[in-house]
XYZ file of C-alpha atoms in Angstrom:
568
model
C -2.498 141.019 -66.783
C -2.888 140.864 -70.581
C -1.937 144.017 -72.394
C -5.046 145.477 -74.015
C -3.368 148.237 -76.000
C -3.420 147.562 -79.720
C -0.280 147.909 -81.761
C -2.261 149.926 -84.262
C -2.977 152.661 -81.698
C 0.630 153.065 -80.582
C 2.859 155.640 -82.205
C 6.460 154.785 -83.024
C 7.769 156.435 -79.847
C 5.045 154.832 -77.731
C 5.799 151.416 -79.179
C 9.493 151.849 -78.445
C 8.732 152.551 -74.783
C 5.899 150.042 -74.361
C 7.004 147.503 -71.711
C 4.548 144.980 -73.145
C 5.662 145.194 -76.785
C 6.733 141.532 -76.732
C 3.411 140.056 -75.669
C 1.935 139.880 -79.179
C 4.988 140.615 -81.276
C 5.848 138.979 -84.594
C 9.472 137.881 -84.169
C 11.648 136.876 -87.123
C 14.547 134.544 -86.410
C 17.741 135.210 -88.353
C 20.444 132.560 -88.527
C 23.235 135.062 -89.306
C 25.579 132.758 -91.191
C 22.813 131.888 -93.660
C 20.887 135.147 -94.095
C 22.957 137.479 -96.310
C 26.670 137.625 -97.156
C 28.034 141.161 -97.665
C 31.677 140.353 -98.446
C 31.482 137.273 -100.673
C 33.203 134.793 -98.346
C 30.260 132.375 -98.445
C 29.191 133.161 -94.882
C 26.368 135.452 -93.873
C 27.374 138.395 -91.696
C 26.208 141.384 -89.660
C 26.528 143.881 -92.510
C 24.418 141.530 -94.629
C 21.629 141.814 -92.068
C 21.915 145.596 -91.972
C 21.614 145.723 -95.757
C 18.368 143.751 -95.576
C 16.621 145.945 -93.008
C 14.337 147.378 -95.753
C 13.276 143.807 -96.558
C 12.472 143.189 -92.887
C 10.480 146.417 -92.724
C 8.513 145.393 -95.800
C 7.819 142.003 -94.270
C 6.106 143.687 -91.336
C 7.784 142.073 -88.335
C 8.107 143.646 -84.891
C 11.423 142.132 -83.793
C 14.443 140.192 -85.002
C 15.826 137.280 -83.014
C 19.498 136.858 -83.869
C 20.935 133.353 -83.480
C 24.494 133.316 -82.064
C 26.903 135.757 -83.697
C 29.711 135.375 -81.158
C 33.260 134.173 -81.913
C 32.999 130.439 -82.488
C 34.689 127.483 -84.162
C 31.200 126.411 -85.340
C 31.369 123.024 -83.666
C 27.621 123.522 -83.183
C 26.556 126.270 -85.557
C 27.707 129.085 -83.287
C 26.255 127.642 -80.073
C 29.833 126.943 -78.988
C 30.768 130.435 -77.779
C 34.391 131.579 -77.433
C 33.591 135.056 -76.089
C 30.152 136.170 -74.904
C 30.909 139.869 -75.314
C 32.169 140.103 -78.878
C 31.230 139.430 -82.514
C 32.811 136.659 -84.544
C 35.410 138.341 -86.801
C 34.072 136.265 -89.698
C 30.706 137.999 -89.175
C 31.909 141.505 -88.428
C 32.805 143.755 -85.519
C 31.112 145.351 -82.534
C 30.854 148.524 -84.606
C 29.015 146.532 -87.270
C 26.692 145.211 -84.575
C 26.000 148.733 -83.309
C 25.197 149.894 -86.847
C 22.810 146.974 -87.338
C 21.144 147.646 -83.994
C 20.722 151.328 -84.865
C 19.297 150.504 -88.296
C 16.775 148.065 -86.857
C 15.675 150.485 -84.151
C 15.400 153.351 -86.616
C 13.050 151.130 -88.593
C 10.965 150.365 -85.490
C 12.229 146.786 -85.160
C 13.321 145.369 -81.786
C 16.419 143.193 -81.398
C 16.559 139.919 -79.465
C 19.934 138.215 -78.992
C 20.516 134.520 -78.454
C 22.435 133.798 -75.261
C 23.986 130.395 -74.514
C 24.495 130.054 -70.743
C 24.669 126.269 -70.242
C 28.088 125.859 -71.854
C 30.925 127.797 -73.402
C 33.168 126.546 -76.180
C 36.334 124.614 -75.435
C 38.239 127.598 -76.894
C 36.900 130.006 -74.252
C 39.684 131.552 -72.208
C 38.184 130.051 -69.053
C 38.332 126.517 -70.399
C 41.862 126.992 -71.656
C 42.816 128.141 -68.151
C 41.112 125.064 -66.713
C 43.134 122.772 -68.958
C 46.357 124.479 -67.873
C 45.459 124.368 -64.160
C 45.640 121.513 -61.641
C 42.821 119.468 -60.134
C 40.766 121.446 -57.589
C 41.854 124.838 -58.950
C 39.536 127.832 -59.203
C 39.854 127.622 -62.997
C 38.455 124.095 -63.052
C 35.649 125.070 -60.685
C 34.157 127.180 -63.462
C 33.294 123.924 -65.245
C 32.234 120.438 -64.156
C 35.341 118.306 -63.757
C 35.314 114.899 -62.090
C 37.760 112.059 -61.601
C 37.022 108.950 -63.608
C 36.301 105.548 -62.162
C 38.168 102.309 -62.709
C 41.699 101.421 -61.608
C 43.316 104.371 -63.366
C 40.351 106.712 -63.775
C 39.892 105.489 -67.342
C 36.105 105.060 -67.057
C 33.836 108.164 -67.289
C 32.303 109.377 -64.005
C 28.880 108.138 -65.185
C 27.265 106.430 -68.156
C 25.363 109.579 -69.167
C 25.022 110.245 -72.887
C 25.378 113.520 -74.729
C 22.334 114.873 -76.557
C 24.475 114.752 -79.696
C 25.453 111.121 -79.115
C 28.305 109.414 -77.326
C 29.421 109.934 -73.720
C 28.578 113.147 -71.875
C 32.120 113.156 -70.469
C 35.469 113.849 -72.157
C 38.830 113.087 -70.621
C 41.610 115.654 -70.639
C 45.372 115.440 -70.525
C 46.778 117.065 -67.399
C 49.403 119.856 -67.675
C 52.100 117.293 -66.847
C 51.046 115.128 -69.812
C 49.338 112.361 -67.846
C 45.729 111.162 -68.446
C 43.520 113.331 -66.304
C 40.051 114.285 -65.185
C 36.835 114.240 -67.188
C 34.616 117.246 -67.943
C 30.872 117.158 -68.548
C 29.287 118.219 -71.846
C 25.568 117.667 -72.372
C 26.091 118.545 -76.044
C 29.259 118.347 -78.179
C 32.641 117.764 -76.552
C 33.560 121.252 -77.794
C 30.826 122.616 -75.482
C 31.899 122.043 -71.864
C 29.120 122.695 -69.361
C 29.600 125.661 -67.048
C 29.308 125.221 -63.285
C 26.376 127.424 -62.300
C 26.889 126.732 -58.606
C 29.965 128.965 -58.970
C 29.220 132.601 -58.064
C 31.796 133.819 -60.583
C 29.779 132.311 -63.454
C 26.578 133.946 -62.268
C 28.159 137.357 -61.852
C 29.888 137.242 -65.216
C 26.658 136.475 -67.060
C 24.992 139.434 -65.363
C 27.790 141.542 -66.880
C 27.079 139.983 -70.274
C 23.372 140.793 -70.048
C 24.200 144.418 -69.260
C 26.852 144.563 -71.987
C 24.362 143.740 -74.742
C 21.452 145.612 -73.164
C 23.615 148.735 -73.096
C 24.248 148.222 -76.830
C 20.529 148.283 -77.551
C 19.516 144.633 -77.308
C 15.851 144.605 -76.294
C 15.618 140.981 -75.166
C 17.234 137.578 -75.008
C 16.382 134.097 -76.220
C 17.856 131.776 -73.602
C 19.295 128.594 -75.082
C 18.644 125.358 -73.145
C 17.248 127.426 -70.285
C 16.274 124.301 -68.326
C 19.786 122.798 -68.050
C 21.966 125.251 -66.149
C 21.837 123.845 -62.614
C 22.968 120.312 -61.841
C 22.905 117.911 -58.914
C 26.160 115.983 -59.105
C 25.886 114.337 -55.714
C 27.843 111.094 -55.596
C 27.141 108.424 -56.595
C 25.901 109.729 -59.950
C 22.711 108.071 -61.157
C 22.802 105.647 -64.068
C 20.893 106.149 -67.303
C 18.385 103.511 -66.179
C 17.699 105.436 -62.995
C 17.292 108.681 -64.953
C 14.281 107.370 -66.895
C 11.758 105.834 -64.510
C 8.485 104.701 -66.047
C 5.471 106.952 -65.935
C 7.204 110.312 -65.757
C 7.557 113.183 -68.211
C 9.140 113.166 -71.660
C 12.639 113.614 -70.245
C 12.064 110.979 -67.584
C 11.215 113.491 -64.841
C 8.498 116.110 -64.369
C 9.143 116.988 -60.743
C 12.524 118.747 -60.803
C 14.425 115.656 -59.670
C 16.496 115.021 -62.798
C 20.188 115.772 -62.084
C 20.578 118.226 -64.957
C 17.218 118.922 -66.656
C 14.646 121.368 -65.283
C 15.830 121.550 -61.702
C 13.907 123.891 -59.399
C 16.988 125.891 -58.406
C 17.517 127.087 -61.981
C 14.873 129.717 -61.309
C 17.080 131.361 -58.679
C 19.331 132.340 -61.585
C 16.510 133.868 -63.582
C 15.269 135.932 -60.628
C 18.684 137.636 -60.709
C 18.444 138.047 -64.468
C 15.031 139.663 -64.092
C 16.515 142.211 -61.699
C 18.987 143.185 -64.420
C 16.277 143.329 -67.098
C 14.215 145.651 -64.918
C 17.095 148.129 -64.657
C 16.196 149.239 -68.196
C 13.261 151.229 -69.578
C 11.463 149.487 -71.049
C 12.597 146.346 -69.217
C 14.538 143.866 -71.320
C 12.584 140.785 -72.269
C 13.510 137.125 -72.402
C 12.080 133.892 -73.744
C 13.197 130.487 -72.498
C 13.978 127.574 -74.737
C 12.895 125.024 -72.150
C 11.906 121.551 -73.309
C 10.006 120.699 -70.139
C 6.721 119.164 -69.122
C 3.829 121.538 -69.818
C 3.015 121.697 -66.101
C 6.451 123.238 -65.411
C 6.729 125.662 -68.335
C 4.980 128.485 -66.509
C 7.811 128.874 -64.004
C 10.177 129.960 -66.776
C 7.552 132.383 -68.096
C 6.762 134.007 -64.755
C 7.087 137.797 -64.393
C 9.726 137.200 -61.688
C 11.775 135.100 -64.115
C 12.339 135.232 -67.843
C 8.781 136.343 -68.597
C 8.067 134.053 -71.546
C 8.834 130.488 -72.614
C 8.561 128.764 -75.950
C 5.813 126.237 -76.339
C 6.586 123.790 -79.119
C 3.267 121.962 -78.957
C 1.938 123.097 -82.338
C 5.335 122.443 -83.891
C 5.129 118.829 -82.694
C 1.465 118.264 -83.580
C -0.208 116.697 -86.589
C -1.985 119.012 -88.993
C -5.281 118.136 -87.326
C -8.189 120.300 -86.168
C -8.713 118.441 -82.899
C -5.017 118.601 -81.987
C -4.766 122.306 -82.810
C -7.910 123.103 -80.810
C -6.670 121.293 -77.711
C -3.172 122.786 -77.880
C -4.357 126.356 -78.434
C -6.942 126.168 -75.658
C -4.520 124.654 -73.156
C -1.657 127.021 -73.898
C -3.784 130.142 -73.673
C -5.014 128.945 -70.279
C -1.437 128.290 -69.136
C -0.345 131.735 -70.295
C -3.177 133.384 -68.378
C -2.236 131.456 -65.254
C 1.461 132.393 -65.454
C 0.878 136.026 -66.424
C 2.905 135.571 -69.605
C 1.707 135.561 -73.180
C 1.784 132.397 -75.203
C 4.305 131.720 -77.953
C 3.647 130.019 -81.276
C 6.194 128.540 -83.645
C 6.286 126.036 -86.516
C 9.886 126.255 -87.756
C 13.303 127.211 -86.417
C 17.007 126.398 -86.837
C 16.656 123.006 -85.103
C 13.743 121.355 -86.918
C 12.686 120.252 -90.391
C 10.827 123.114 -92.083
C 7.080 122.807 -91.628
C 6.345 123.129 -95.354
C 8.124 119.775 -95.676
C 6.780 118.138 -92.508
C 3.217 118.822 -93.577
C 3.788 117.173 -96.959
C 4.776 113.841 -95.421
C 2.346 111.070 -94.424
C 0.110 112.324 -91.631
C 1.580 115.780 -92.138
C 4.883 114.818 -90.564
C 3.017 114.325 -87.309
C 3.167 111.582 -84.729
C 2.648 108.749 -87.211
C 4.429 107.270 -90.217
C 7.749 109.091 -90.589
C 7.610 110.693 -87.179
C 6.620 114.108 -85.942
C 9.841 115.776 -87.038
C 10.361 114.494 -90.587
C 13.850 113.211 -89.721
C 12.920 109.602 -90.449
C 12.088 110.583 -94.016
C 15.432 112.345 -94.377
C 17.320 109.380 -92.931
C 15.573 107.106 -95.428
C 17.116 109.131 -98.248
C 14.227 111.603 -98.630
C 12.233 109.483 -101.118
C 10.421 111.941 -103.396
C 7.341 109.749 -103.714
C 6.630 110.158 -100.000
C 6.629 113.966 -100.062
C 3.709 115.951 -101.432
C 5.358 119.353 -101.885
C 2.169 121.132 -102.973
C 0.116 119.778 -100.060
C 2.878 120.603 -97.599
C 3.033 124.219 -98.733
C -0.759 124.620 -98.659
C -0.878 123.289 -95.128
C 2.084 125.414 -94.042
C 0.435 128.574 -95.385
C -2.840 127.704 -93.683
C -1.180 126.840 -90.375
C 0.877 130.039 -90.344
C -2.116 132.219 -91.143
C -4.002 130.571 -88.285
C -1.007 131.090 -85.976
C -0.722 134.771 -86.850
C -4.343 135.215 -85.809
C -3.745 133.819 -82.315
C -3.193 135.891 -79.176
C 0.431 135.855 -78.071
C 3.719 136.225 -79.888
C 4.500 134.525 -83.200
C 8.019 133.333 -83.972
C 8.921 132.996 -87.655
C 12.067 131.427 -89.075
C 13.958 132.972 -91.975
C 12.841 131.553 -95.311
C 9.477 130.256 -94.209
C 7.960 133.436 -95.665
C 9.185 132.113 -99.036
C 7.625 128.701 -98.522
C 11.061 127.085 -98.425
C 11.235 123.316 -98.196
C 13.839 121.420 -96.188
C 17.012 120.860 -98.217
C 17.499 117.095 -98.215
C 20.177 116.737 -100.886
C 23.299 117.690 -98.909
C 26.301 115.388 -99.483
C 27.735 113.883 -96.319
C 31.072 115.581 -96.926
C 29.408 119.016 -96.902
C 27.344 118.604 -93.764
C 28.281 120.653 -90.692
C 25.962 119.630 -87.862
C 27.738 117.601 -85.125
C 24.590 115.524 -84.534
C 25.095 113.975 -87.989
C 28.700 112.998 -87.351
C 28.219 111.799 -83.770
C 25.053 109.824 -84.582
C 25.570 108.838 -88.200
C 22.748 106.609 -89.354
C 20.576 107.720 -86.431
C 20.460 111.523 -86.861
C 20.541 113.425 -90.151
C 21.427 116.750 -88.550
C 19.904 120.191 -88.895
C 21.778 121.529 -91.917
C 18.747 121.208 -94.189
C 16.946 124.144 -92.550
C 20.127 126.226 -92.294
C 20.982 126.470 -95.984
C 21.596 130.127 -97.018
C 18.540 131.990 -98.303
C 17.859 132.594 -102.004
C 17.405 136.289 -102.781
C 17.481 136.114 -106.598
C 16.596 133.318 -109.048
C 20.093 133.313 -110.506
C 23.736 133.665 -109.463
C 26.265 131.365 -107.844
C 24.414 131.550 -104.523
C 21.004 132.882 -105.631
C 21.894 136.379 -104.417
C 23.101 135.274 -100.971
C 26.564 136.645 -101.765
C 29.216 136.855 -104.464
C 31.287 133.899 -103.280
C 28.965 130.916 -103.077
C 27.319 129.571 -99.951
C 28.726 127.659 -96.981
C 26.035 124.978 -97.390
C 24.993 123.787 -100.866
C 21.816 125.314 -102.290
C 19.667 123.160 -104.615
C 18.633 124.297 -108.090
C 14.989 124.458 -107.069
C 15.815 127.387 -104.760
C 15.405 129.663 -107.781
C 11.615 129.223 -107.624
C 11.546 130.365 -103.988
C 13.844 133.375 -104.271
C 12.701 136.688 -102.819
C 12.900 138.371 -106.237
C 10.826 135.569 -107.785
C 8.000 136.120 -105.260
C 8.222 139.861 -104.690
C 5.021 141.548 -105.882
C 3.576 138.285 -107.233
C -0.039 137.989 -106.164
C -0.662 134.759 -104.298
C 3.014 134.103 -103.545
C 3.907 132.968 -100.046
C 5.998 136.099 -99.498
C 3.078 138.364 -100.346
C 0.789 136.285 -98.102
C 3.135 136.825 -95.152
C 3.427 140.536 -95.879
C -0.324 141.004 -96.027
C -1.008 138.881 -92.956
C 1.657 140.568 -90.827
C 0.353 144.007 -91.790
C -3.197 142.992 -90.892
C -2.056 141.349 -87.672
C -0.577 144.632 -86.521
C -3.701 146.581 -87.514
C -6.162 144.103 -85.972
C -4.268 143.148 -82.825
C -6.210 143.537 -79.618
C -6.483 141.926 -76.180
C -5.057 138.452 -75.628
C -8.186 136.375 -75.922
C -10.295 134.478 -78.415
C -13.719 132.824 -78.509
C -14.272 129.507 -80.225
C -17.271 129.541 -82.560
C -19.370 126.658 -83.829
C -17.990 125.459 -87.139
C -20.400 122.674 -88.054
C -17.532 120.286 -88.854
C -14.915 118.411 -86.856
C -12.394 119.372 -89.552
C -12.954 123.127 -89.238
C -11.688 125.523 -86.559
C -13.467 128.857 -86.220
C -12.695 131.538 -83.651
C -13.211 135.255 -83.175
C -10.967 137.933 -81.708
C -12.072 141.141 -79.994
C -12.680 143.867 -82.531
C -14.992 141.843 -84.731
C -12.648 139.692 -86.803
C -12.689 135.941 -87.234
C -10.453 133.137 -88.444
C -11.692 129.935 -90.097
C -9.462 126.993 -91.059
C -10.499 123.977 -93.086
C -8.296 121.008 -92.127
C -10.420 118.569 -94.118
C -10.857 117.348 -97.670
C -14.277 118.736 -98.602
C -15.459 122.325 -99.198
C -17.207 124.132 -96.337
C -19.406 127.203 -96.297
C -17.722 130.511 -95.522
C -19.248 132.486 -92.644
C -20.667 135.876 -93.543
C -18.173 138.725 -93.613
C -15.588 140.483 -95.696
C -12.513 138.412 -96.546
C -9.364 140.130 -95.299
C -6.807 137.512 -96.327
C -6.841 133.862 -97.340
C -4.052 131.276 -97.451
C -5.502 129.775 -100.625
C -8.113 130.355 -103.338
C -11.787 130.737 -102.436
C -14.868 130.001 -104.538
C -17.641 131.129 -102.265
C -16.536 128.336 -99.974
C -13.518 127.360 -97.967
C -12.031 124.880 -100.376
C -10.471 121.575 -99.360
C -6.720 121.229 -99.369
C -6.436 123.101 -96.080
C -7.186 126.804 -96.189
C -7.350 129.565 -93.589
C -9.241 132.811 -94.050
C -9.567 135.955 -91.935
C -12.977 137.655 -92.024
C -14.501 140.809 -90.693
């Protein structure tokens, strides 16, 4: 049932013990390597995060979601994990992690850790053991090894493609030096898929969940939560067979795909839930599961992970009709599953929404595509991007999102109004999707560029030794110090809205109100406050009430150019 306690009525100790704290939390995603660098090596680190806890407190968030901080060769931005129960030495130590956790909790901020269960890195001790062991060994059974086809096994076991481009199989050299078996990797070849039919894998991840929970982690974001279990029954299906006409976005919406969204994956999460419930309050989890909407609720069930990302608003046009349909449908789905809904516009994998919304059709389903990547691949022509419009729409969309029931996920830098960084030389890119799909994918580096904290300095205050991805000169205008205390700045808008959200939060429901225009969305929340958003190009009358916060200027009316206002 929806939690009807308001955040405003909970004391600090009550909030810490509230088992439902996550249902309407404001969660701030930190990409550690690009947040703050404490030692001047050009890479963000754990101590850098600890030093910025006062900034996070001032922002007004309820929780931090930490992208992977584990030992890694960075073949995929840290999502290639060498050791699930340690901190990358380049980022710090376990002691540093404990200090950060303590500082966040002392400030009343929860901590969510990214966990990557589908695959390890190829440097993980298990995979190194597999390479040194013979066919059929226990070490190889931790991963998905198969013999190749063809006269000498030189052809991959199937024609499946990696998400990052190229074959989903990589051949190894056997310990005796001869060409050997192939292992499966849905993503980069440095990310071999784990074999979740192996009891050892399942038990070891339960240990990992307890390891971090015992260190104060309050919840987990589960990477690629829909891909763990596989059906590798011979003969393996071909790519043509994997994408029959008339099914869901991934070709299947009934659990029949051999490695996406299989029904048996939920057996794993029932065990995880048992571990989460060992703690008081229970640990939380949110699934990154790119699945058909009809199947999302299973990941969000109380017997499973408890919550699942919905990316529907992230993928939508900036359009009143689209937003209305998506919000209505997702709130209904959340009620049915017993979870709360999730809302997100930007993260470490997508073009920042301030840029998407400045492209033709707002970076939606038309013109340059819903994700803005087509524009980047075309060389990011400046004449096609309306920076001012994109920021206005981003501010309006975020203010609307923060008024919705459910949890809001924010990505570092969006509170500054940051645009996507398009001008990264090929030689300085890091994302494997760029190198494996050159000319087809631009990669995700543009949203992962280190944050600007000051308008000047070699890395705009990120650290004393430059930044691991190049920062453009225009970052100076978006620096924290340039926006701090400046009325009307995006940073101050976020601070005000997040403070009000906490004060006004109530039960997980809303009522749509008549707006008088197809371009205007108007809803009320329990407690007597309302939100109105003008998606159109002409002024509209403001409803009666006191203005609490507005994403843009008002002149007795809700001006065109896309504005959201909260009223009471």
